[in-house]
Tab-separated table of C-alpha atoms and ligand atoms in Angstrom:
chain	number	residue	atom	x	y	z
K	106	MET	CA	-26.202	56.913	38.326
K	107	ASP	CA	-26.268	54.868	34.960
K	108	GLU	CA	-23.663	56.333	32.739
K	109	ARG	CA	-25.793	56.182	29.988
K	110	ILE	CA	-28.446	58.244	31.618
K	111	LYS	CA	-26.046	60.656	32.940
K	112	ARG	CA	-24.854	61.338	29.439
K	113	ILE	CA	-28.337	61.772	27.992
K	114	LYS	CA	-29.536	64.056	31.096
K	115	ASP	CA	-26.254	66.275	30.678
K	116	ALA	CA	-26.992	66.770	26.957
K	117	ALA	CA	-30.797	67.535	27.473
K	118	ALA	CA	-29.962	70.020	29.894
K	119	TYR	CA	-27.242	71.604	27.790
K	120	LEU	CA	-29.807	71.947	24.823
K	121	LYS	CA	-32.669	73.137	27.344
K	122	LYS	CA	-30.518	76.078	28.244
K	123	GLN	CA	-29.674	76.795	24.587
K	124	LEU	CA	-33.632	76.713	23.693
K	125	SER	CA	-34.213	79.391	26.175
K	126	GLY	CA	-37.712	78.295	27.020
K	127	ARG	CA	-38.797	76.674	23.701
K	128	GLU	CA	-40.959	73.664	24.121
K	129	PRO	CA	-40.820	71.417	21.078
K	130	LYS	CA	-43.359	68.849	21.055
K	131	VAL	CA	-42.191	67.410	17.461
K	132	GLY	CA	-38.742	66.002	16.772
K	133	ILE	CA	-37.368	65.282	13.434
K	134	VAL	CA	-34.400	63.165	12.093
K	135	LEU	CA	-33.200	64.166	8.841
K	136	GLY	CA	-31.580	61.268	6.777
K	137	SER	CA	-28.901	61.209	4.155
K	138	GLY	CA	-29.510	64.091	1.669
K	139	LEU	CA	-32.555	65.467	3.352
K	140	GLY	CA	-31.000	68.118	5.714
K	141	ASN	CA	-32.506	70.621	3.612
K	142	LEU	CA	-35.652	70.780	5.233
K	143	ALA	CA	-34.141	72.569	7.979
K	144	GLU	CA	-33.945	75.535	5.439
K	145	ASP	CA	-37.921	75.563	5.937
K	146	ILE	CA	-37.563	76.176	9.840
K	147	LYS	CA	-38.153	79.403	11.067
K	148	ASP	CA	-36.912	81.611	13.736
K	149	LYS	CA	-33.623	79.017	13.990
K	150	ILE	CA	-31.395	78.238	16.827
K	151	THR	CA	-28.454	75.889	15.464
K	152	ILE	CA	-26.904	73.659	18.156
K	153	PRO	CA	-23.778	71.633	16.390
K	154	TYR	CA	-23.551	68.244	17.935
K	155	LYS	CA	-19.877	68.799	18.789
K	156	ASP	CA	-20.968	71.389	21.129
K	157	VAL	CA	-23.509	69.295	23.061
K	158	PRO	CA	-21.630	67.477	26.301
K	159	GLY	CA	-21.307	63.833	25.510
K	160	PHE	CA	-23.031	63.914	22.197
K	161	PRO	CA	-21.626	61.648	19.131
K	162	VAL	CA	-20.497	63.644	16.133
K	163	SER	CA	-21.904	62.508	12.851
K	164	THR	CA	-19.102	61.071	10.050
K	165	ALA	CA	-21.473	59.968	7.506
K	166	ILE	CA	-21.392	61.660	3.922
K	167	GLY	CA	-24.721	63.905	3.810
K	168	HIS	CA	-25.065	64.575	7.429
K	169	LYS	CA	-24.392	68.035	9.050
K	170	GLY	CA	-24.611	67.138	12.638
K	171	ASN	CA	-26.726	69.995	14.374
K	172	PHE	CA	-29.824	70.345	16.116
K	173	ILE	CA	-31.909	72.919	14.384
K	174	SER	CA	-34.625	74.473	16.759
K	175	GLY	CA	-37.391	76.590	15.494
K	176	LYS	CA	-40.971	76.697	13.906
K	177	LEU	CA	-42.159	74.335	10.873
K	178	GLY	CA	-45.643	75.866	10.234
K	179	ASP	CA	-47.167	76.404	13.692
K	180	LYS	CA	-45.159	74.037	15.707
K	181	GLN	CA	-41.874	74.321	17.549
K	182	VAL	CA	-39.839	71.679	16.329
K	183	LEU	CA	-36.299	70.232	17.139
K	184	ALA	CA	-34.730	68.612	13.923
K	185	MET	CA	-31.658	66.279	13.963
K	186	GLN	CA	-29.731	67.337	10.727
K	187	GLY	CA	-27.904	64.382	10.539
K	188	ARG	CA	-28.039	61.086	12.405
K	189	ILE	CA	-25.405	59.058	14.152
K	190	HIS	CA	-25.417	55.286	12.376
K	191	SER	CA	-24.193	52.020	14.012
K	192	TYR	CA	-21.780	51.473	11.111
K	193	GLU	CA	-19.842	54.606	12.301
K	194	GLY	CA	-18.936	52.319	15.117
K	195	TYR	CA	-20.644	53.979	17.601
K	196	PRO	CA	-22.542	51.629	20.323
K	197	MET	CA	-26.343	51.759	20.172
K	198	ASP	CA	-26.931	53.937	23.033
K	199	TYR	CA	-25.114	56.601	21.159
K	200	VAL	CA	-26.964	56.072	17.865
K	201	THR	CA	-30.125	56.403	19.773
K	202	ILE	CA	-29.237	59.285	22.336
K	203	GLY	CA	-30.992	62.170	20.292
K	204	ILE	CA	-34.439	60.500	20.744
K	205	ARG	CA	-33.897	59.862	24.443
K	206	VAL	CA	-32.872	63.549	24.553
K	207	MET	CA	-35.647	64.983	22.474
K	208	LYS	CA	-38.046	62.692	25.043
K	209	LEU	CA	-36.506	64.677	28.198
K	210	LEU	CA	-37.117	68.136	26.389
K	211	GLY	CA	-40.778	66.971	25.854
K	212	VAL	CA	-41.079	65.819	22.331
K	213	GLU	CA	-43.981	63.676	21.801
K	214	TYR	CA	-43.774	63.126	17.992
K	215	LEU	CA	-40.831	61.739	15.882
K	216	PHE	CA	-40.819	62.661	12.154
K	217	ILE	CA	-38.234	60.268	10.907
K	218	SER	CA	-36.883	59.988	7.490
K	219	ASN	CA	-34.279	58.165	5.372
K	220	ALA	CA	-32.806	57.125	1.982
K	221	ALA	CA	-33.286	53.807	1.091
K	222	GLY	CA	-33.139	51.361	-1.652
K	223	GLY	CA	-36.354	50.076	-3.250
K	224	THR	CA	-37.131	46.285	-3.425
K	225	ASN	CA	-40.688	46.548	-4.296
K	226	PRO	CA	-40.930	46.527	-8.212
K	227	ASP	CA	-43.651	49.170	-7.935
K	228	TYR	CA	-41.037	51.633	-6.548
K	229	SER	CA	-39.150	54.062	-9.044
K	230	ILE	CA	-36.441	56.305	-8.003
K	231	GLY	CA	-37.667	59.530	-6.409
K	232	ASP	CA	-40.638	57.859	-4.826
K	233	LEU	CA	-41.872	58.687	-1.481
K	234	VAL	CA	-42.893	55.696	1.023
K	235	ILE	CA	-44.523	55.951	4.231
K	236	ILE	CA	-43.296	53.444	6.438
K	237	ARG	CA	-45.575	51.183	7.894
K	238	ASP	CA	-43.469	48.469	9.490
K	239	HIS	CA	-40.287	47.499	10.071
K	240	ILE	CA	-37.786	44.576	10.096
K	241	ASN	CA	-34.814	44.709	12.283
K	242	MET	CA	-31.662	42.873	11.154
K	243	MET	CA	-29.148	45.201	13.300
K	244	PRO	CA	-28.678	44.411	17.037
K	245	ASN	CA	-31.512	45.820	19.202
K	246	PRO	CA	-30.701	49.218	20.909
K	247	LEU	CA	-32.752	47.954	24.023
K	248	ILE	CA	-30.107	45.357	24.764
K	249	GLY	CA	-28.421	45.790	28.076
K	250	PRO	CA	-29.683	46.919	31.480
K	251	ASN	CA	-33.301	48.555	30.552
K	252	MET	CA	-33.689	52.223	31.215
K	253	ASP	CA	-36.743	51.745	33.756
K	254	GLU	CA	-37.254	55.782	33.676
K	255	PHE	CA	-37.816	55.278	30.045
K	256	GLY	CA	-39.655	52.650	29.410
K	257	PRO	CA	-40.421	48.883	29.857
K	258	ARG	CA	-38.194	45.902	29.444
K	259	PHE	CA	-40.330	44.333	26.752
K	260	PRO	CA	-41.998	47.195	24.765
K	261	ASP	CA	-44.818	46.546	22.518
K	262	MET	CA	-43.886	47.159	18.845
K	263	THR	CA	-47.430	46.072	17.325
K	264	CYS	CA	-47.975	49.621	16.040
K	265	ALA	CA	-44.559	51.051	15.905
K	266	TYR	CA	-45.463	53.448	12.954
K	267	ASP	CA	-48.449	55.479	14.322
K	268	MET	CA	-51.569	54.527	12.257
K	269	GLN	CA	-53.541	57.974	12.798
K	270	LEU	CA	-50.480	59.760	11.357
K	271	ARG	CA	-50.024	57.356	8.654
K	272	LYS	CA	-53.560	57.808	7.515
K	273	LYS	CA	-53.310	61.557	7.581
K	274	ALA	CA	-50.174	61.614	5.781
K	275	GLU	CA	-51.943	59.941	2.867
K	276	ASP	CA	-55.059	62.214	3.025
K	277	ILE	CA	-52.687	65.154	2.738
K	278	ALA	CA	-50.278	63.635	-0.004
K	279	GLY	CA	-53.953	62.954	-1.819
K	280	GLU	CA	-54.500	66.689	-1.140
K	281	LEU	CA	-51.193	67.724	-2.071
K	282	GLY	CA	-51.114	65.321	-5.334
K	283	ILE	CA	-47.888	63.974	-3.966
K	284	LYS	CA	-47.780	60.401	-4.794
K	285	VAL	CA	-46.917	58.142	-1.905
K	286	HIS	CA	-46.513	54.361	-1.346
K	287	LYS	CA	-46.785	52.509	2.032
K	288	GLY	CA	-44.124	49.953	2.693
K	289	ILE	CA	-41.861	47.945	4.982
K	290	TYR	CA	-38.283	49.220	5.803
K	291	LEU	CA	-35.968	46.891	6.468
K	292	GLY	CA	-32.884	48.089	8.597
K	293	THR	CA	-29.419	46.544	8.007
K	294	PRO	CA	-26.325	47.284	9.873
K	295	GLY	CA	-24.256	48.104	6.745
K	296	PRO	CA	-22.004	50.141	5.703
K	297	SER	CA	-21.703	47.780	2.376
K	298	TYR	CA	-24.518	47.507	0.231
K	299	GLU	CA	-26.486	44.419	-0.079
K	300	THR	CA	-25.578	41.617	-2.572
K	301	PRO	CA	-28.216	40.324	-5.062
K	302	ALA	CA	-28.353	37.306	-3.142
K	303	GLU	CA	-29.307	39.290	0.183
K	304	VAL	CA	-31.859	41.584	-1.721
K	305	ARG	CA	-33.882	38.538	-2.923
K	306	PHE	CA	-33.859	37.018	0.347
K	307	PHE	CA	-35.035	40.571	1.995
K	308	LYS	CA	-37.718	40.831	-0.475
K	309	GLU	CA	-38.910	37.302	0.504
K	310	VAL	CA	-39.097	38.123	4.027
K	311	GLY	CA	-41.411	40.877	3.184
K	312	ALA	CA	-39.145	44.190	2.723
K	313	ASP	CA	-39.891	46.802	0.186
K	314	LEU	CA	-37.127	49.119	1.273
K	315	ILE	CA	-33.757	48.581	2.519
K	316	GLY	CA	-31.634	51.046	4.503
K	317	MET	CA	-29.041	51.357	7.269
K	318	SER	CA	-30.738	53.472	9.781
K	319	THR	CA	-34.086	54.262	11.437
K	320	VAL	CA	-35.022	51.284	12.945
K	321	PRO	CA	-32.823	51.750	16.272
K	322	GLU	CA	-34.349	55.196	16.713
K	323	VAL	CA	-37.868	54.023	16.402
K	324	ILE	CA	-37.583	51.181	18.808
K	325	VAL	CA	-36.015	53.896	21.583
K	326	ALA	CA	-38.996	56.319	20.353
K	327	ARG	CA	-41.470	53.336	21.063
K	328	HIS	CA	-39.663	52.448	24.176
K	329	CYS	CA	-40.264	56.174	25.722
K	330	GLY	CA	-43.505	56.444	24.408
K	331	ILE	CA	-43.068	58.975	21.587
K	332	ARG	CA	-45.486	58.719	18.438
K	333	VAL	CA	-43.626	57.947	15.035
K	334	PHE	CA	-44.323	59.124	11.665
K	335	GLY	CA	-41.396	57.327	8.812
K	336	MET	CA	-40.756	58.202	5.731
K	337	SER	CA	-38.467	56.742	3.115
K	338	VAL	CA	-37.097	58.549	-0.295
K	339	VAL	CA	-36.385	55.550	-2.541
K	340	THR	CA	-32.872	57.023	-4.016
K	341	ASN	CA	-31.922	53.686	-5.880
K	342	LEU	CA	-33.423	50.520	-6.859
K	343	SER	CA	-32.062	47.230	-5.013
K	344	ASN	CA	-30.482	44.772	-7.587
K	345	THR	CA	-31.800	41.192	-7.567
K	346	ARG	CA	-29.388	40.204	-10.207
K	347	ASN	CA	-25.591	40.767	-10.699
K	348	GLN	CA	-25.553	43.520	-13.223
K	349	ALA	CA	-22.002	45.706	-13.449
K	350	LYS	CA	-23.799	48.445	-14.987
K	351	ALA	CA	-26.393	48.886	-11.984
K	352	LEU	CA	-24.060	49.338	-8.951
K	353	ASN	CA	-24.940	50.990	-5.821
K	354	ASP	CA	-23.287	54.588	-5.065
K	355	ALA	CA	-23.492	56.742	-2.248
K	356	GLU	CA	-23.145	60.161	-4.014
K	357	ASP	CA	-26.163	59.092	-6.554
K	358	VAL	CA	-28.115	58.599	-3.142
K	359	LEU	CA	-27.447	61.738	-1.902
K	360	LYS	CA	-28.478	63.490	-5.397
K	361	GLN	CA	-31.587	61.655	-5.513
K	362	ALA	CA	-32.481	62.501	-1.894
K	363	GLY	CA	-32.000	66.276	-2.487
K	364	GLU	CA	-34.426	65.925	-5.581
K	365	SER	CA	-36.981	64.248	-3.641
K	366	ALA	CA	-36.480	66.304	-0.246
K	367	LYS	CA	-38.910	69.252	-1.326
K	368	ARG	CA	-42.192	66.902	-1.605
K	369	MET	CA	-40.882	65.280	1.599
K	370	CYS	CA	-40.399	68.528	3.413
K	371	LEU	CA	-44.019	69.579	1.980
K	372	LEU	CA	-45.642	66.686	3.502
K	373	PHE	CA	-43.852	66.879	6.771
K	374	THR	CA	-44.563	70.222	7.171
K	375	LYS	CA	-48.151	69.666	6.378
K	376	LEU	CA	-48.504	66.790	8.635
K	377	ILE	CA	-46.766	68.569	11.853
K	378	GLU	CA	-49.295	71.796	11.032
K	379	SER	CA	-52.200	69.086	11.287
K	380	LEU	CA	-51.002	67.969	14.723
F	204	HPA	N1	-29.291	49.910	0.938
F	204	HPA	C1	-28.949	50.162	2.165
F	204	HPA	N2	-29.046	51.303	2.355
F	204	HPA	C2	-29.389	52.275	1.581
F	204	HPA	C3	-29.470	52.147	0.264
F	204	HPA	C4	-29.494	50.516	-0.026
F	204	HPA	O1	-29.615	50.137	-1.373
F	204	HPA	N3	-29.686	53.022	-0.756
F	204	HPA	C5	-29.807	54.378	0.438
F	204	HPA	N4	-29.441	53.687	1.801
C-alpha cells in the first residue's frame, strides 16, 4: 500500500477507537490563537497528536496539538486544536493528514480558521472575514501520485469555499450583530512575514488577507469532497510601506486572535447548529 495512505489509515483507526462510537460529521481546524473554541465543546475527549500513530506534532506557537471530540451545539464535532504548517518543515501530506483522517472518520464539513494579515484597506485589526476564495502561493499539496481513493487527479476548485455555508454565515452574523467581511485569502509558505513590496504585489493580484496556512487543507478537503467554510481573524494590517513602527510580531498576532476568538466561536457554533 502507498505509505502515505497507510499512515492516514493507521491514524484514522486509532482515532476511531478513541471516539468509541462517536461519528463526527463536522471537522474543525483551529488556527493561531483560536484554540479556545475547544473550551465550548461539551462532553470532551482529548486525543494528543503525539499519541496518534504516524501523526506529526505541531511545533508552532499558539498551537496546542490535540484532537478534541465532543458536541458543539447539537452536533458531534472533531476539532484540531493546532495545525501543522509547511514552514515547520513537514511535507504537504503531513500538513494535510488531519483532513484525510477526518474524511475516513465520516466528516462531511470542514470549518477552518486562521489568523491573517489584512491587506484590504476596509479591514481593521480584530475583524472577522468569511473566506470566499484563495490564491495559492505554496506548493500544491496534491503534487505526487494521486490518491485515487480520496479523489481525482485534477479536482475542481471553482467553489472551494461552499457558497451555501457562506450565505448562511452572513445571515447568522447579521442576526447576531457580528460584523463580517468577505475576502480572498492568499497563502504564502512563510515563516517570514511579507516585505512591503510583496504586500503591494499580493494586493495587486487580489488578496484581501495573507497567511501561512489553510490553503493546503482546503485543497485536500475539496479533493476528497468535504464542504468547506473558512474564516480569518485579521490580527495585523499588512504594511505596504517600510515603517519601522509597524513591524509584524507573532505575539501580537496571538493576542489579537484570542480577543476576536469569542465572536468567531459564536458564529461557528450557530452555523454548525444550522447544518
Ligand atoms: N502574514 C502572514 N501570515 C500571517 C500574518 C501576516 O501578516 N498575520 C498572521 N499570519
